[in-house]
PDB file of C-alpha atoms and ligand atoms in Angstrom:
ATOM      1  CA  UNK A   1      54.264  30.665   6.176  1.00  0.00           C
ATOM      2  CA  UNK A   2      57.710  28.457   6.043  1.00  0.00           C
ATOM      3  CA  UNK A   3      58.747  27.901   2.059  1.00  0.00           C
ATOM      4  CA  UNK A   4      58.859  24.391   2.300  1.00  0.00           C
ATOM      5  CA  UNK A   5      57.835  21.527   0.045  1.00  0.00           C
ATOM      6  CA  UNK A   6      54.862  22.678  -1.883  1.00  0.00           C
ATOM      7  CA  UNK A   7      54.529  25.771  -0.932  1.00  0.00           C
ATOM      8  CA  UNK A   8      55.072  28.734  -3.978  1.00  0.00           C
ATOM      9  CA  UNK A   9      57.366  31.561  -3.079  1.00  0.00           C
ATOM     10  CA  UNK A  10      57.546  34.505  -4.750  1.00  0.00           C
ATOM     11  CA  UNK A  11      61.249  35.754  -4.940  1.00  0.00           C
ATOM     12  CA  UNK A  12      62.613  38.323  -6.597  1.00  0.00           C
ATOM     13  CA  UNK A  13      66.177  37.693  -7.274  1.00  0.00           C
ATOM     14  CA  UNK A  14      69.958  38.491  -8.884  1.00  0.00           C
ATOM     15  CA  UNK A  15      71.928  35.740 -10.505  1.00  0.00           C
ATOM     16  CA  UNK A  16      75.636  37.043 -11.094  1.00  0.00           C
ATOM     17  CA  UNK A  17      78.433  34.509 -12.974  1.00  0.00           C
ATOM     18  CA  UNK A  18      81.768  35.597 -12.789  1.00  0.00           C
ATOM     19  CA  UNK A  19      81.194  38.726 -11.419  1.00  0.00           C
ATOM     20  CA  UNK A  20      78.270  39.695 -14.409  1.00  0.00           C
ATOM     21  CA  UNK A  21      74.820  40.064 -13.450  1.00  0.00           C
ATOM     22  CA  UNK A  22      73.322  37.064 -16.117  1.00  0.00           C
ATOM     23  CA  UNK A  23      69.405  36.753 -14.633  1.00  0.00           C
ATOM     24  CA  UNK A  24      67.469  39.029 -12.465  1.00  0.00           C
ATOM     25  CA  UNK A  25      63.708  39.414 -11.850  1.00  0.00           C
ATOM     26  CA  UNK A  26      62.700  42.885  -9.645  1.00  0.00           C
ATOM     27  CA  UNK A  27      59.630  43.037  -7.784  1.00  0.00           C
ATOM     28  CA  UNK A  28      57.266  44.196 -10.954  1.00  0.00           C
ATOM     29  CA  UNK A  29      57.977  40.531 -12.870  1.00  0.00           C
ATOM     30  CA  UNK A  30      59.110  38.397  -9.865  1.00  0.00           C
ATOM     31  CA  UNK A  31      59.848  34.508 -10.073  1.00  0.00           C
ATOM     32  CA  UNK A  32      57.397  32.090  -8.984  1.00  0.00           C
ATOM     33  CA  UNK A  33      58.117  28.219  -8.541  1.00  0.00           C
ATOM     34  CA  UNK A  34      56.431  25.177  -6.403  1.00  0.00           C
ATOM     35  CA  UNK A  35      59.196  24.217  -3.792  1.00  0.00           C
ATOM     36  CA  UNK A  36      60.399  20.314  -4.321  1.00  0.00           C
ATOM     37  CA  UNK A  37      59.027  19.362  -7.408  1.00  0.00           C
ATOM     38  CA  UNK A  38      62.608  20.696  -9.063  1.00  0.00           C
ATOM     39  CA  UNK A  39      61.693  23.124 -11.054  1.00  0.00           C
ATOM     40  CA  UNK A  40      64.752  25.175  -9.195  1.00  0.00           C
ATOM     41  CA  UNK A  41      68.488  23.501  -8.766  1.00  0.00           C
ATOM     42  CA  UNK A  42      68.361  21.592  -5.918  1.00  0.00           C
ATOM     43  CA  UNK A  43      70.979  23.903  -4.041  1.00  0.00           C
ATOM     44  CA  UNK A  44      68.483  26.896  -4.685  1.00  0.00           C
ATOM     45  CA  UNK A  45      65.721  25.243  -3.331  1.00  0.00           C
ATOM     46  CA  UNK A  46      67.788  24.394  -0.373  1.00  0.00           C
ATOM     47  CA  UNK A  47      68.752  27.417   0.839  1.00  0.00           C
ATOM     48  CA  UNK A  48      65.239  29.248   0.642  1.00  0.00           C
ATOM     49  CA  UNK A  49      64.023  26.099   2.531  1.00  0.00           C
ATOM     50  CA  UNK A  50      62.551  27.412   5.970  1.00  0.00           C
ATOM     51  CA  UNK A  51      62.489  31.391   4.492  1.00  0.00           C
ATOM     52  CA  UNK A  52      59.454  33.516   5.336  1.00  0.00           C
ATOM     53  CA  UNK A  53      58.118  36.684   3.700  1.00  0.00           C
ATOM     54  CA  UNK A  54      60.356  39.476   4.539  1.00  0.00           C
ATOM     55  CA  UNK A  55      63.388  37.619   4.768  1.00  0.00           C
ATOM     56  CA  UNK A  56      66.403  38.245   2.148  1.00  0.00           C
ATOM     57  CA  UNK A  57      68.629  35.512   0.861  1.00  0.00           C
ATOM     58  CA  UNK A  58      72.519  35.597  -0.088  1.00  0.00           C
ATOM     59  CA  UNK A  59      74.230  32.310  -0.934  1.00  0.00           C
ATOM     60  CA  UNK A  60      77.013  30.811  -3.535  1.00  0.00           C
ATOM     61  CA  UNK A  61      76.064  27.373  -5.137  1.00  0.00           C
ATOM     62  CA  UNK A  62      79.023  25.185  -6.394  1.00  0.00           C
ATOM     63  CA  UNK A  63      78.460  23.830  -9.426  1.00  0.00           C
ATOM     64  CA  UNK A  64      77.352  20.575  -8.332  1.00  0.00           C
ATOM     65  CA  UNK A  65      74.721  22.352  -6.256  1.00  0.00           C
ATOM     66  CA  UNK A  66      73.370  23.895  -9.791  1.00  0.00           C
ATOM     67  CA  UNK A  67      73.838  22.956 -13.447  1.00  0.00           C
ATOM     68  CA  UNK A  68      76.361  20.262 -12.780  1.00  0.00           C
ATOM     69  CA  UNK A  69      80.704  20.074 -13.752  1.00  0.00           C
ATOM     70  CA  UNK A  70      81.390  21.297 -17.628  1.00  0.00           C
ATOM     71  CA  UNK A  71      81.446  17.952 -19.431  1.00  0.00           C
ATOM     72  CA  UNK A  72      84.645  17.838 -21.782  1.00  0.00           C
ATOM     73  CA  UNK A  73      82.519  15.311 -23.406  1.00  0.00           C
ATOM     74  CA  UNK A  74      79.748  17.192 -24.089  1.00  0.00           C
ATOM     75  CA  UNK A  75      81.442  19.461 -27.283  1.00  0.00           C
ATOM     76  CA  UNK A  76      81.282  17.352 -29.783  1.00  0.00           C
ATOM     77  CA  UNK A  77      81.900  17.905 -33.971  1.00  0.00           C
ATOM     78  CA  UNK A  78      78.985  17.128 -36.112  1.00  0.00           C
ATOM     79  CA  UNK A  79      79.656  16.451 -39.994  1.00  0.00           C
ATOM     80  CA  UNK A  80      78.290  19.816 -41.649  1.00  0.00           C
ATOM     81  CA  UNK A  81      75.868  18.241 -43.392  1.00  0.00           C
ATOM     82  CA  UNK A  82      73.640  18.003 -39.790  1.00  0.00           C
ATOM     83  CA  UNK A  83      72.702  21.438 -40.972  1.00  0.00           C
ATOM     84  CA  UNK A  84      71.313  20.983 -44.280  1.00  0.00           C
ATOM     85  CA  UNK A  85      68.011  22.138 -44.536  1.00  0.00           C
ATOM     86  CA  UNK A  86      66.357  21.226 -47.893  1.00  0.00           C
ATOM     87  CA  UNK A  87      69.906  20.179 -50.032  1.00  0.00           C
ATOM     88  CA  UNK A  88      71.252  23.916 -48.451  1.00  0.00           C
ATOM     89  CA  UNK A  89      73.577  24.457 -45.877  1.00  0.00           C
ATOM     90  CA  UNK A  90      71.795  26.501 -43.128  1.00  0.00           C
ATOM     91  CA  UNK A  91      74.468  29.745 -42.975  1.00  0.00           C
ATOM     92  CA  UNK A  92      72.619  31.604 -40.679  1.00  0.00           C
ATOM     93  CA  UNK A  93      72.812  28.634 -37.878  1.00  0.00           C
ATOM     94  CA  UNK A  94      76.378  28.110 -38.177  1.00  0.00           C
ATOM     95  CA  UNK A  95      77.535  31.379 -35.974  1.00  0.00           C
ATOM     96  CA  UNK A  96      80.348  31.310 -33.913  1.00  0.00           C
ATOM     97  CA  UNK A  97      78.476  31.325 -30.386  1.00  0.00           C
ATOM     98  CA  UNK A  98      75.124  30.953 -31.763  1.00  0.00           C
ATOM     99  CA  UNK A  99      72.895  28.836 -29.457  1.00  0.00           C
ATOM    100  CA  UNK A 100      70.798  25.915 -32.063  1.00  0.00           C
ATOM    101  CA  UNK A 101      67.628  23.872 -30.561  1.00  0.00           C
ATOM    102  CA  UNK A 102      68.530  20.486 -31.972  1.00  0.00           C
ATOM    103  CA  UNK A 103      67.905  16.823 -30.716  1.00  0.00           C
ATOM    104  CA  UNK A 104      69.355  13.850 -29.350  1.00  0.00           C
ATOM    105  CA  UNK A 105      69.013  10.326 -30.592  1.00  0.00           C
ATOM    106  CA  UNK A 106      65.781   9.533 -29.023  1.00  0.00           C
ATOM    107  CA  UNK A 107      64.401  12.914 -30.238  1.00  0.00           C
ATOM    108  CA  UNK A 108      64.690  14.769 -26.616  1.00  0.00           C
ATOM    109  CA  UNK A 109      65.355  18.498 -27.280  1.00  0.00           C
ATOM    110  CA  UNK A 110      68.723  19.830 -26.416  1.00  0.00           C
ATOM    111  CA  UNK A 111      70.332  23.271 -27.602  1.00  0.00           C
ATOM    112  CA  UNK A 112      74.324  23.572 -28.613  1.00  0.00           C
ATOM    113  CA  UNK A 113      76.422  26.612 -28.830  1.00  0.00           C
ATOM    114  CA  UNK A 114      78.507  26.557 -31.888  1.00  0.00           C
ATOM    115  CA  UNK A 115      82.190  26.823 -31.064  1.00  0.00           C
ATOM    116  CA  UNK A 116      83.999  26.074 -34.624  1.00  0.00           C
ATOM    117  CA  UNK A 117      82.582  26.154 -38.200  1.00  0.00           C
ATOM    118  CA  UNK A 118      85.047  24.810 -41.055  1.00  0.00           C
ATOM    119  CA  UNK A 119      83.931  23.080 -44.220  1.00  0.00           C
ATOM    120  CA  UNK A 120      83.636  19.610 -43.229  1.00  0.00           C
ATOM    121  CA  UNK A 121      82.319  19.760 -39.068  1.00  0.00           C
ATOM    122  CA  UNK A 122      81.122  22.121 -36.503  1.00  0.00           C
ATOM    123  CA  UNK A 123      82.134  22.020 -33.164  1.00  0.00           C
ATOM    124  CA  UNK A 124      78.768  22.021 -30.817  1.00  0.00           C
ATOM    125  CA  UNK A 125      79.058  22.824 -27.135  1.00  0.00           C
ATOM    126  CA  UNK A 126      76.399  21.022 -25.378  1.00  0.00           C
ATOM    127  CA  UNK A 127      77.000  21.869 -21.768  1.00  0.00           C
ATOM    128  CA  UNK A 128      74.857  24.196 -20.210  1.00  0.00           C
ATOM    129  CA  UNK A 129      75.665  27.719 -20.614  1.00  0.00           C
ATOM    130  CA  UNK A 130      76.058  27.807 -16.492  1.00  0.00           C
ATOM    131  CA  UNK A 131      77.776  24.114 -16.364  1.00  0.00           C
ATOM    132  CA  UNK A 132      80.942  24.626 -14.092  1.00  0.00           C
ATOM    133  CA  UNK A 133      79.709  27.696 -12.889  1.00  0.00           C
ATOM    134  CA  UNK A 134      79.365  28.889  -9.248  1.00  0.00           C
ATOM    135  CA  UNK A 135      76.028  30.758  -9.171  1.00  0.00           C
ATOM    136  CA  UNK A 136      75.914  33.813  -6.833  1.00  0.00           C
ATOM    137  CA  UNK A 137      72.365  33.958  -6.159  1.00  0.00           C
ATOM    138  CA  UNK A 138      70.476  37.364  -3.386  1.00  0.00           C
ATOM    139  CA  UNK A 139      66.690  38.539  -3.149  1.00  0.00           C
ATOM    140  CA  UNK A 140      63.708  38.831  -0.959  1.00  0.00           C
ATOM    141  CA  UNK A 141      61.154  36.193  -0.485  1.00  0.00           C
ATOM    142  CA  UNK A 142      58.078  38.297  -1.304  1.00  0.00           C
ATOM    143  CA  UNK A 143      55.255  35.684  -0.506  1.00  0.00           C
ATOM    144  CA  UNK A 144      54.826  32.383  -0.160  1.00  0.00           C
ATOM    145  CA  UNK A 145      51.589  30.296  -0.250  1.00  0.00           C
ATOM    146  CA  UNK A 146      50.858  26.865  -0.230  1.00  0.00           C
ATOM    147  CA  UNK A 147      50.715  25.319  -4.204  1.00  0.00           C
ATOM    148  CA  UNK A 148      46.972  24.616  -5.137  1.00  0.00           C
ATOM    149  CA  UNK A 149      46.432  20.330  -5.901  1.00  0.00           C
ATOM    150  CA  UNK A 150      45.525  21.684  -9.846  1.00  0.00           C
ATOM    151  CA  UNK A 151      49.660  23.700  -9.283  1.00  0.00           C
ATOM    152  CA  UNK A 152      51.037  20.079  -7.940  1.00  0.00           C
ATOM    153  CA  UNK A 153      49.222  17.892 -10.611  1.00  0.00           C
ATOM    154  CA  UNK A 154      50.380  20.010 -13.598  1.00  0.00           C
ATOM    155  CA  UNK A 155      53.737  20.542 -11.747  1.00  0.00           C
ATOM    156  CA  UNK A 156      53.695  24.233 -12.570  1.00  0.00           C
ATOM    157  CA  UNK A 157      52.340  27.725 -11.061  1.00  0.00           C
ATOM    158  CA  UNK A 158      48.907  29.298 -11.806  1.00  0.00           C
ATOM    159  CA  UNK A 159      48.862  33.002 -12.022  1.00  0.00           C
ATOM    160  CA  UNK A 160      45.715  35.133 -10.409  1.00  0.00           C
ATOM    161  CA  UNK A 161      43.949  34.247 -13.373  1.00  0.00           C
ATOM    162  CA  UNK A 162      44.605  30.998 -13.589  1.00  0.00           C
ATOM    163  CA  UNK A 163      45.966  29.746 -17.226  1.00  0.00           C
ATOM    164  CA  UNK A 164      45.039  28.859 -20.686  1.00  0.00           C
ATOM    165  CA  UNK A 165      46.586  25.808 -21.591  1.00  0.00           C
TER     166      UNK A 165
HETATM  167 ZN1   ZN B   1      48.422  24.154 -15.223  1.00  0.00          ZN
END
């Protein structure tokens, strides 16, 4: 079977940024998505398009083919007191390159890396880590199957034994 849309392959694969291996799953723990729904970046998902069992894949995605250009607007200073927990400061948050789960204005989640502390402001990075990044992505397609209607309607996979939630 072709991976096309709604089908699940099962990859493994090696993601390497700047010349560092930053993601890999082997054949033991290998990744499983539902073609065209997104779950992938849409370059991804285009270049496994058509891919069989058997076949390997080797391909570099731009970064508008993955996590999008690095938005200068995106770092941003908050006043310290964003990280006042209780009256307290929140010291342990407030490390240089520390990734924080925070939220926007209408309460969607987001996550910052913390670029500058100094008494008054922090200065959040809210780019994704791979933003601007060209992703060097090679694996095998393993399997691939067609997504059950219960996969399509909860927009994720089901394992072998289905799934709790
Ligand atoms: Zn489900």
């Amino acid at each position: 079977m072709k991976i096309t849309i709604h089908t699940v392959p099962t990859v493994t694969y090696t993601l390497i940024v700047d010349g560092e291996v930053v993601d890999m799953a082997k054949k033991d723990n290998p990744l499983e998505f539902i073609q065209g729904i997104g779950m992938m970046v849409p370059g991804f998902e285009a270049n496994l398009e058509g891919l069989t069992a058997g076949s390997t894949y080797k391909f570099k995605l731009d970064p508008e083919e993955a996590y999008g250009p690095y938005d200068e607007q995106a770092v941003v200073d908050l006043p310290v007191s964003t990280f006042m927990v209780d009256g307290e400061i929140n010291k342990d948050l407030l490390q240089i390159g520390r990734v924080v789960p925070m939220q926007d204005q209408n309460g969607n989640p987001l996550s910052g890396t913390v670029l500058e502390v100094s008494d008054e402001k922090v200065k959040m990075d809210f780019n994704h880590m791979l933003a601007g990044k060209e992703l060097d992505f090679s694996g095998e397609i393993l399997h691939v199957r067609k997504a059950t209607q219960a996969e399509l309607d909860h927009g994720h996979v089901h394992g072998a034994h289905g799934h709790e939630h």
